[in-house]
Each structure stands twice: as C-alpha cells, then as structure tokens.
Amino acid sequence: MVWMAKRFYNQYCGLASALDVLGDRWSLLIVRNLLLGPQRFKDLVEGLPGIGTSMLTERLKHLESADLIARTTLPPPAGSAVYQLTDSGEELRPLLIGFSRWGLAHASVDFNEDIYVSPDLLALGLQARFDATAADPAVGVYALFIDDRSYRIDITAGAVRIRAGGVDAPRASIHTGTDTLVALDQGSLSLASALDAEKVKVEGDPDAVVALAHAFGLTL
C-alpha cells in the first residue's frame, strides 16, 4: 500500500516513516479520539475544537488512505455513518497511551478556563495513568459515568481498556463529574474527600474503590 502524505522525510527509518503518515497536525488526535470507539463526523468536530470541518475532512481522507481508519454504518436502530479504527489503527493504541503517559509525567499543563477538557479526554487519560503492577486487585468490568457520558472499563491482569458505552452487571459503577475528575487527576482532591462530599458515588463492590485508586494512581 502506498501512503500519500504532503511531505516526506525520505529517511530509511521507521520513526520517519511513521511521521510521514501521522506527522500532520490533528492526525494523532483524531486517532486518539477513536480509541474510545466509533464516532460520527459531528462527534469528531465537537471533540477536536479548532480543527475546522475542511481540515477534518482532509485528515480523515488521509487516514483512510493509510488504512488506519474506516468509514462504516452502525447497525439499526442507529444507522449513523461513523469512523472507526482498523486493525492497523488499533496497533497505535499502546503507542498513543505511552505518549500520553510521558506527557503526564513531563509536560506541565496549567489547567485554567482556557484549557479544553471533556469526559472523553479524562477517560482516555485514565488509561495513561494505569499502573499494570497494581492491577490484580482491580480485575473486572466497571461502568464509569462522567457527567452525561458513560464508559466501560475492562481491567485484566496487567492491562486496561476503556471504551464509550454501557455495561451489564459491572463489578462497580462509578459516577462523577469533569471538575471532580480533574481535581483527582491533579491530586488537589483526595478520593476519600470526594466520596465524603458525594462528588464520587460508587455502587457495587465496596472493595473496588481502593483497588481502582491504586490501579490508576489516585490519592486516597
């Protein structure tokens, strides 16, 4: 397959070849947003503020030509046209989570009202915080609700996957809001304080709370 890019590095190097495909602005963030599952064009526009519809269209065409994403139609009753990752696109998941983990550790972000934050970004951020060495007690399937968005968290021995959508019979259901999760993420609010103030509500296995806190590196 020939990948079409506007500019090439022309180097015999795997990293340079990857950047030939994914080095344009917005490309990696489009793939990032699709890690949570299929999204409509409208969803991508809303989740990538500042991209513009013409730029998004161009990037989607490029990623399709590179066989990283595919356009498909959801089954009834939804019937919506959506974009989703291909098998090749899915191979980028651990790499993007690794980049996010590096960014959390090394890039200083001054959170303020000008910084865009959303439930989807926070759900993706949890994957980057995941500590595989502390995962065993947290193994199970969970329902996470951030504001009006719902997610499924699958934790197996040493691995986590978070996707948009509901869960039948989860080990526990966690309800919280964007502001609370940002405060927990930055360490300015402890999980115990959030629970006492009912900013985080948990239904199901009570032992799951401590297990999840350790697995995601949250301050108890």
PDB file of C-alpha atoms in Angstrom:
ATOM      1  CA  MET A   1       0.000   0.000   0.000  1.00  0.00           C
ATOM      2  CA  VAL A   2       1.251   3.497  -0.841  1.00  0.00           C
ATOM      3  CA  TRP A   3       0.598   6.125   1.825  1.00  0.00           C
ATOM      4  CA  MET A   4       0.004   9.606   0.492  1.00  0.00           C
ATOM      5  CA  ALA A   5       1.407  12.456   2.548  1.00  0.00           C
ATOM      6  CA  LYS A   6       2.068  16.087   1.677  1.00  0.00           C
ATOM      7  CA  ARG A   7       5.711  15.894   2.723  1.00  0.00           C
ATOM      8  CA  PHE A   8       8.103  13.021   3.232  1.00  0.00           C
ATOM      9  CA  TYR A   9      11.241  12.819   5.353  1.00  0.00           C
ATOM     10  CA  ASN A  10      12.795  10.429   2.838  1.00  0.00           C
ATOM     11  CA  GLN A  11      14.754   8.596   5.533  1.00  0.00           C
ATOM     12  CA  TYR A  12      15.358   4.879   5.964  1.00  0.00           C
ATOM     13  CA  CYS A  13      13.890   4.956   9.458  1.00  0.00           C
ATOM     14  CA  GLY A  14      10.732   3.501  10.961  1.00  0.00           C
ATOM     15  CA  LEU A  15      10.047   6.622  13.020  1.00  0.00           C
ATOM     16  CA  ALA A  16      10.406   8.877   9.993  1.00  0.00           C
ATOM     17  CA  SER A  17       8.083   6.592   8.025  1.00  0.00           C
ATOM     18  CA  ALA A  18       5.515   6.741  10.829  1.00  0.00           C
ATOM     19  CA  LEU A  19       5.710  10.533  10.843  1.00  0.00           C
ATOM     20  CA  ASP A  20       5.187  10.564   7.069  1.00  0.00           C
ATOM     21  CA  VAL A  21       1.759   9.093   7.831  1.00  0.00           C
ATOM     22  CA  LEU A  22       0.887  10.655  11.188  1.00  0.00           C
ATOM     23  CA  GLY A  23       3.028  13.766  11.472  1.00  0.00           C
ATOM     24  CA  ASP A  24       0.454  16.274  10.215  1.00  0.00           C
ATOM     25  CA  ARG A  25      -1.362  18.364  12.806  1.00  0.00           C
ATOM     26  CA  TRP A  26      -4.548  16.740  14.193  1.00  0.00           C
ATOM     27  CA  SER A  27      -3.876  13.271  12.765  1.00  0.00           C
ATOM     28  CA  LEU A  28      -2.776  11.687  16.032  1.00  0.00           C
ATOM     29  CA  LEU A  29      -5.578  13.399  17.954  1.00  0.00           C
ATOM     30  CA  ILE A  30      -8.174  12.000  15.551  1.00  0.00           C
ATOM     31  CA  VAL A  31      -6.794   8.519  16.170  1.00  0.00           C
ATOM     32  CA  ARG A  32      -6.729   9.263  19.910  1.00  0.00           C
ATOM     33  CA  ASN A  33     -10.430  10.132  19.955  1.00  0.00           C
ATOM     34  CA  LEU A  34     -11.295   6.953  18.064  1.00  0.00           C
ATOM     35  CA  LEU A  35      -9.616   4.840  20.750  1.00  0.00           C
ATOM     36  CA  LEU A  36     -12.903   5.119  22.661  1.00  0.00           C
ATOM     37  CA  GLY A  37     -14.871   3.623  19.781  1.00  0.00           C
ATOM     38  CA  PRO A  38     -16.637   4.667  16.555  1.00  0.00           C
ATOM     39  CA  GLN A  39     -17.549   8.337  16.190  1.00  0.00           C
ATOM     40  CA  ARG A  40     -19.614  10.374  13.789  1.00  0.00           C
ATOM     41  CA  PHE A  41     -18.110  13.291  11.883  1.00  0.00           C
ATOM     42  CA  LYS A  42     -20.097  15.577  14.195  1.00  0.00           C
ATOM     43  CA  ASP A  43     -18.636  13.875  17.263  1.00  0.00           C
ATOM     44  CA  LEU A  44     -15.101  14.389  15.979  1.00  0.00           C
ATOM     45  CA  VAL A  45     -15.744  18.071  15.246  1.00  0.00           C
ATOM     46  CA  GLU A  46     -17.056  18.585  18.787  1.00  0.00           C
ATOM     47  CA  GLY A  47     -14.211  16.591  20.344  1.00  0.00           C
ATOM     48  CA  LEU A  48     -11.481  18.447  18.431  1.00  0.00           C
ATOM     49  CA  PRO A  49     -12.265  22.133  18.967  1.00  0.00           C
ATOM     50  CA  GLY A  50     -10.434  24.331  16.487  1.00  0.00           C
ATOM     51  CA  ILE A  51      -9.920  21.776  13.735  1.00  0.00           C
ATOM     52  CA  GLY A  52     -12.480  23.062  11.217  1.00  0.00           C
ATOM     53  CA  THR A  53     -14.633  20.833   9.035  1.00  0.00           C
ATOM     54  CA  SER A  54     -12.486  21.117   5.896  1.00  0.00           C
ATOM     55  CA  MET A  55      -9.313  20.194   7.796  1.00  0.00           C
ATOM     56  CA  LEU A  56     -11.075  17.272   9.473  1.00  0.00           C
ATOM     57  CA  THR A  57     -12.339  16.021   6.112  1.00  0.00           C
ATOM     58  CA  GLU A  58      -8.821  16.190   4.679  1.00  0.00           C
ATOM     59  CA  ARG A  59      -7.277  14.369   7.630  1.00  0.00           C
ATOM     60  CA  LEU A  60      -9.949  11.656   7.617  1.00  0.00           C
ATOM     61  CA  LYS A  61      -9.362  11.001   3.921  1.00  0.00           C
ATOM     62  CA  HIS A  62      -5.635  10.735   4.559  1.00  0.00           C
ATOM     63  CA  LEU A  63      -6.072   8.329   7.485  1.00  0.00           C
ATOM     64  CA  GLU A  64      -8.495   6.240   5.420  1.00  0.00           C
ATOM     65  CA  SER A  65      -5.991   6.041   2.558  1.00  0.00           C
ATOM     66  CA  ALA A  66      -3.388   4.865   5.097  1.00  0.00           C
ATOM     67  CA  ASP A  67      -5.793   2.123   6.254  1.00  0.00           C
ATOM     68  CA  LEU A  68      -5.757   3.432   9.830  1.00  0.00           C
ATOM     69  CA  ILE A  69      -9.465   4.268   9.955  1.00  0.00           C
ATOM     70  CA  ALA A  70     -12.524   3.139   8.045  1.00  0.00           C
ATOM     71  CA  ARG A  71     -15.925   4.692   7.434  1.00  0.00           C
ATOM     72  CA  THR A  72     -18.838   2.403   8.189  1.00  0.00           C
ATOM     73  CA  THR A  73     -22.509   2.487   9.164  1.00  0.00           C
ATOM     74  CA  LEU A  74     -23.782   1.426  12.554  1.00  0.00           C
ATOM     75  CA  PRO A  75     -26.491  -1.240  12.559  1.00  0.00           C
ATOM     76  CA  PRO A  76     -30.149  -0.252  13.180  1.00  0.00           C
ATOM     77  CA  PRO A  77     -31.658   1.486  15.012  1.00  0.00           C
ATOM     78  CA  ALA A  78     -28.739   3.960  14.994  1.00  0.00           C
ATOM     79  CA  GLY A  79     -27.838   3.686  11.311  1.00  0.00           C
ATOM     80  CA  SER A  80     -25.302   6.506  11.587  1.00  0.00           C
ATOM     81  CA  ALA A  81     -22.209   6.825   9.436  1.00  0.00           C
ATOM     82  CA  VAL A  82     -19.175   6.607  11.705  1.00  0.00           C
ATOM     83  CA  TYR A  83     -15.394   6.387  11.592  1.00  0.00           C
ATOM     84  CA  GLN A  84     -13.565   3.657  13.469  1.00  0.00           C
ATOM     85  CA  LEU A  85     -10.049   2.304  13.787  1.00  0.00           C
ATOM     86  CA  THR A  86      -8.935  -0.526  11.553  1.00  0.00           C
ATOM     87  CA  ASP A  87      -6.738  -3.334  12.857  1.00  0.00           C
ATOM     88  CA  SER A  88      -3.736  -1.291  11.759  1.00  0.00           C
ATOM     89  CA  GLY A  89      -5.084   1.746  13.598  1.00  0.00           C
ATOM     90  CA  GLU A  90      -5.639  -0.321  16.741  1.00  0.00           C
ATOM     91  CA  GLU A  91      -1.929  -1.141  16.741  1.00  0.00           C
ATOM     92  CA  LEU A  92      -1.347   2.518  17.622  1.00  0.00           C
ATOM     93  CA  ARG A  93      -3.258   2.199  20.919  1.00  0.00           C
ATOM     94  CA  PRO A  94      -0.325   1.271  23.197  1.00  0.00           C
ATOM     95  CA  LEU A  95       1.888   3.828  21.472  1.00  0.00           C
ATOM     96  CA  LEU A  96      -0.573   6.687  21.998  1.00  0.00           C
ATOM     97  CA  ILE A  97      -1.228   5.660  25.597  1.00  0.00           C
ATOM     98  CA  GLY A  98       2.539   5.632  26.095  1.00  0.00           C
ATOM     99  CA  PHE A  99       2.832   9.142  24.641  1.00  0.00           C
ATOM    100  CA  SER A 100       0.047  10.285  26.975  1.00  0.00           C
ATOM    101  CA  ARG A 101       1.805   8.730  29.959  1.00  0.00           C
ATOM    102  CA  TRP A 102       5.026  10.516  29.031  1.00  0.00           C
ATOM    103  CA  GLY A 103       3.105  13.788  28.659  1.00  0.00           C
ATOM    104  CA  LEU A 104       1.526  13.441  32.086  1.00  0.00           C
ATOM    105  CA  ALA A 105       4.934  12.864  33.629  1.00  0.00           C
ATOM    106  CA  HIS A 106       6.946  15.514  31.774  1.00  0.00           C
ATOM    107  CA  ALA A 107       4.668  18.189  30.305  1.00  0.00           C
ATOM    108  CA  SER A 108       3.394  20.844  32.697  1.00  0.00           C
ATOM    109  CA  VAL A 109      -0.155  21.935  31.849  1.00  0.00           C
ATOM    110  CA  ASP A 110      -1.508  24.923  33.747  1.00  0.00           C
ATOM    111  CA  PHE A 111      -5.166  23.972  33.987  1.00  0.00           C
ATOM    112  CA  ASN A 112      -7.411  27.007  33.572  1.00  0.00           C
ATOM    113  CA  GLU A 113     -10.668  28.010  31.922  1.00  0.00           C
ATOM    114  CA  ASP A 114      -8.960  28.268  28.515  1.00  0.00           C
ATOM    115  CA  ILE A 115      -7.891  24.628  28.550  1.00  0.00           C
ATOM    116  CA  TYR A 116     -10.313  22.316  26.750  1.00  0.00           C
ATOM    117  CA  VAL A 117     -11.376  19.360  28.847  1.00  0.00           C
ATOM    118  CA  SER A 118     -14.064  16.778  28.231  1.00  0.00           C
ATOM    119  CA  PRO A 119     -15.255  13.461  29.682  1.00  0.00           C
ATOM    120  CA  ASP A 120     -13.705  11.637  26.721  1.00  0.00           C
ATOM    121  CA  LEU A 121     -10.271  13.157  27.311  1.00  0.00           C
ATOM    122  CA  LEU A 122     -10.437  12.311  31.000  1.00  0.00           C
ATOM    123  CA  ALA A 123     -11.461   8.724  30.241  1.00  0.00           C
ATOM    124  CA  LEU A 124      -8.518   8.423  27.859  1.00  0.00           C
ATOM    125  CA  GLY A 125      -6.271   9.988  30.484  1.00  0.00           C
ATOM    126  CA  LEU A 126      -7.182   7.252  32.947  1.00  0.00           C
ATOM    127  CA  GLN A 127      -5.683   4.715  30.565  1.00  0.00           C
ATOM    128  CA  ALA A 128      -2.413   6.644  30.660  1.00  0.00           C
ATOM    129  CA  ARG A 129      -2.450   6.648  34.480  1.00  0.00           C
ATOM    130  CA  PHE A 130      -2.979   2.888  34.690  1.00  0.00           C
ATOM    131  CA  ASP A 131      -0.343   1.028  36.705  1.00  0.00           C
ATOM    132  CA  ALA A 132      -0.164  -2.555  35.466  1.00  0.00           C
ATOM    133  CA  THR A 133       1.811  -3.636  38.519  1.00  0.00           C
ATOM    134  CA  ALA A 134      -1.104  -2.685  40.792  1.00  0.00           C
ATOM    135  CA  ALA A 135      -3.873  -4.060  38.588  1.00  0.00           C
ATOM    136  CA  ASP A 136      -4.582  -7.514  40.022  1.00  0.00           C
ATOM    137  CA  PRO A 137      -6.958  -6.494  42.856  1.00  0.00           C
ATOM    138  CA  ALA A 138      -8.914  -4.335  40.388  1.00  0.00           C
ATOM    139  CA  VAL A 139      -9.510  -7.011  37.753  1.00  0.00           C
ATOM    140  CA  GLY A 140     -13.080  -6.800  36.485  1.00  0.00           C
ATOM    141  CA  VAL A 141     -15.502  -4.816  34.331  1.00  0.00           C
ATOM    142  CA  TYR A 142     -16.674  -1.402  35.534  1.00  0.00           C
ATOM    143  CA  ALA A 143     -19.166   1.247  34.487  1.00  0.00           C
ATOM    144  CA  LEU A 144     -17.860   4.809  34.616  1.00  0.00           C
ATOM    145  CA  PHE A 145     -20.134   7.824  34.285  1.00  0.00           C
ATOM    146  CA  ILE A 146     -18.548  11.259  33.783  1.00  0.00           C
ATOM    147  CA  ASP A 147     -21.214  13.946  33.567  1.00  0.00           C
ATOM    148  CA  ASP A 148     -23.602  12.646  30.899  1.00  0.00           C
ATOM    149  CA  ARG A 149     -21.146  10.239  29.274  1.00  0.00           C
ATOM    150  CA  SER A 150     -20.828   6.523  30.026  1.00  0.00           C
ATOM    151  CA  TYR A 151     -17.790   4.270  29.621  1.00  0.00           C
ATOM    152  CA  ARG A 152     -16.860   0.634  30.019  1.00  0.00           C
ATOM    153  CA  ILE A 153     -13.610  -0.157  31.835  1.00  0.00           C
ATOM    154  CA  ASP A 154     -12.147  -3.621  31.313  1.00  0.00           C
ATOM    155  CA  ILE A 155      -9.255  -4.484  33.617  1.00  0.00           C
ATOM    156  CA  THR A 156      -7.465  -7.770  33.145  1.00  0.00           C
ATOM    157  CA  ALA A 157      -4.176  -8.924  34.647  1.00  0.00           C
ATOM    158  CA  GLY A 158      -1.820  -6.086  33.721  1.00  0.00           C
ATOM    159  CA  ALA A 159      -3.993  -4.373  31.112  1.00  0.00           C
ATOM    160  CA  VAL A 160      -6.853  -1.896  30.821  1.00  0.00           C
ATOM    161  CA  ARG A 161      -9.168  -0.828  28.035  1.00  0.00           C
ATOM    162  CA  ILE A 162     -11.699   1.995  28.260  1.00  0.00           C
ATOM    163  CA  ARG A 163     -14.427   2.426  25.671  1.00  0.00           C
ATOM    164  CA  ALA A 164     -17.557   4.513  25.346  1.00  0.00           C
ATOM    165  CA  GLY A 165     -20.770   2.656  26.117  1.00  0.00           C
ATOM    166  CA  GLY A 166     -22.688   0.835  28.795  1.00  0.00           C
ATOM    167  CA  VAL A 167     -22.003  -2.254  30.889  1.00  0.00           C
ATOM    168  CA  ASP A 168     -24.246  -5.097  32.019  1.00  0.00           C
ATOM    169  CA  ALA A 169     -23.653  -6.263  35.604  1.00  0.00           C
ATOM    170  CA  PRO A 170     -20.389  -4.370  36.315  1.00  0.00           C
ATOM    171  CA  ARG A 171     -18.273  -5.109  39.370  1.00  0.00           C
ATOM    172  CA  ALA A 172     -18.937  -1.494  40.338  1.00  0.00           C
ATOM    173  CA  SER A 173     -20.434   1.672  38.847  1.00  0.00           C
ATOM    174  CA  ILE A 174     -18.672   4.984  39.422  1.00  0.00           C
ATOM    175  CA  HIS A 175     -20.451   8.326  38.964  1.00  0.00           C
ATOM    176  CA  THR A 176     -18.538  11.608  38.946  1.00  0.00           C
ATOM    177  CA  GLY A 177     -18.136  14.890  37.093  1.00  0.00           C
ATOM    178  CA  THR A 178     -15.489  16.523  34.938  1.00  0.00           C
ATOM    179  CA  ASP A 179     -14.346  19.047  37.577  1.00  0.00           C
ATOM    180  CA  THR A 180     -14.031  16.356  40.230  1.00  0.00           C
ATOM    181  CA  LEU A 181     -12.036  14.035  37.993  1.00  0.00           C
ATOM    182  CA  VAL A 182      -9.678  16.871  37.031  1.00  0.00           C
ATOM    183  CA  ALA A 183      -9.102  17.602  40.738  1.00  0.00           C
ATOM    184  CA  LEU A 184      -8.465  13.906  41.434  1.00  0.00           C
ATOM    185  CA  ASP A 185      -6.138  13.697  38.455  1.00  0.00           C
ATOM    186  CA  GLN A 186      -4.103  16.684  39.636  1.00  0.00           C
ATOM    187  CA  GLY A 187      -4.002  15.468  43.226  1.00  0.00           C
ATOM    188  CA  SER A 188      -5.749  18.559  44.627  1.00  0.00           C
ATOM    189  CA  LEU A 189      -8.623  16.369  45.855  1.00  0.00           C
ATOM    190  CA  SER A 190      -8.351  13.004  47.552  1.00  0.00           C
ATOM    191  CA  LEU A 191     -10.666  10.169  46.672  1.00  0.00           C
ATOM    192  CA  ALA A 192     -11.777   9.909  50.308  1.00  0.00           C
ATOM    193  CA  SER A 193     -12.783  13.589  50.326  1.00  0.00           C
ATOM    194  CA  ALA A 194     -14.594  13.211  47.015  1.00  0.00           C
ATOM    195  CA  LEU A 195     -16.520  10.222  48.374  1.00  0.00           C
ATOM    196  CA  ASP A 196     -17.397  12.032  51.614  1.00  0.00           C
ATOM    197  CA  ALA A 197     -18.685  15.022  49.634  1.00  0.00           C
ATOM    198  CA  GLU A 198     -20.548  12.678  47.262  1.00  0.00           C
ATOM    199  CA  LYS A 199     -18.620  14.098  44.325  1.00  0.00           C
ATOM    200  CA  VAL A 200     -17.837  10.481  43.539  1.00  0.00           C
ATOM    201  CA  LYS A 201     -20.532   7.865  44.052  1.00  0.00           C
ATOM    202  CA  VAL A 202     -19.874   4.141  43.852  1.00  0.00           C
ATOM    203  CA  GLU A 203     -22.396   1.332  43.545  1.00  0.00           C
ATOM    204  CA  GLY A 204     -21.436  -2.329  43.779  1.00  0.00           C
ATOM    205  CA  ASP A 205     -18.329  -3.936  45.248  1.00  0.00           C
ATOM    206  CA  PRO A 206     -17.050  -1.607  48.017  1.00  0.00           C
ATOM    207  CA  ASP A 207     -13.542  -3.098  47.760  1.00  0.00           C
ATOM    208  CA  ALA A 208     -13.361  -1.921  44.165  1.00  0.00           C
ATOM    209  CA  VAL A 209     -12.833   1.711  45.211  1.00  0.00           C
ATOM    210  CA  VAL A 210      -9.457   1.140  46.856  1.00  0.00           C
ATOM    211  CA  ALA A 211      -8.406  -1.299  44.134  1.00  0.00           C
ATOM    212  CA  LEU A 212      -9.190   1.226  41.380  1.00  0.00           C
ATOM    213  CA  ALA A 213      -7.453   4.044  43.245  1.00  0.00           C
ATOM    214  CA  HIS A 214      -4.236   2.003  43.357  1.00  0.00           C
ATOM    215  CA  ALA A 215      -4.598   0.860  39.737  1.00  0.00           C
ATOM    216  CA  PHE A 216      -4.982   4.439  38.473  1.00  0.00           C
ATOM    217  CA  GLY A 217      -2.590   6.125  40.899  1.00  0.00           C
ATOM    218  CA  LEU A 218      -5.230   8.292  42.573  1.00  0.00           C
ATOM    219  CA  THR A 219      -4.651   9.798  46.008  1.00  0.00           C
ATOM    220  CA  LEU A 220      -6.759   8.023  48.617  1.00  0.00           C
TER     221      LEU A 220
END
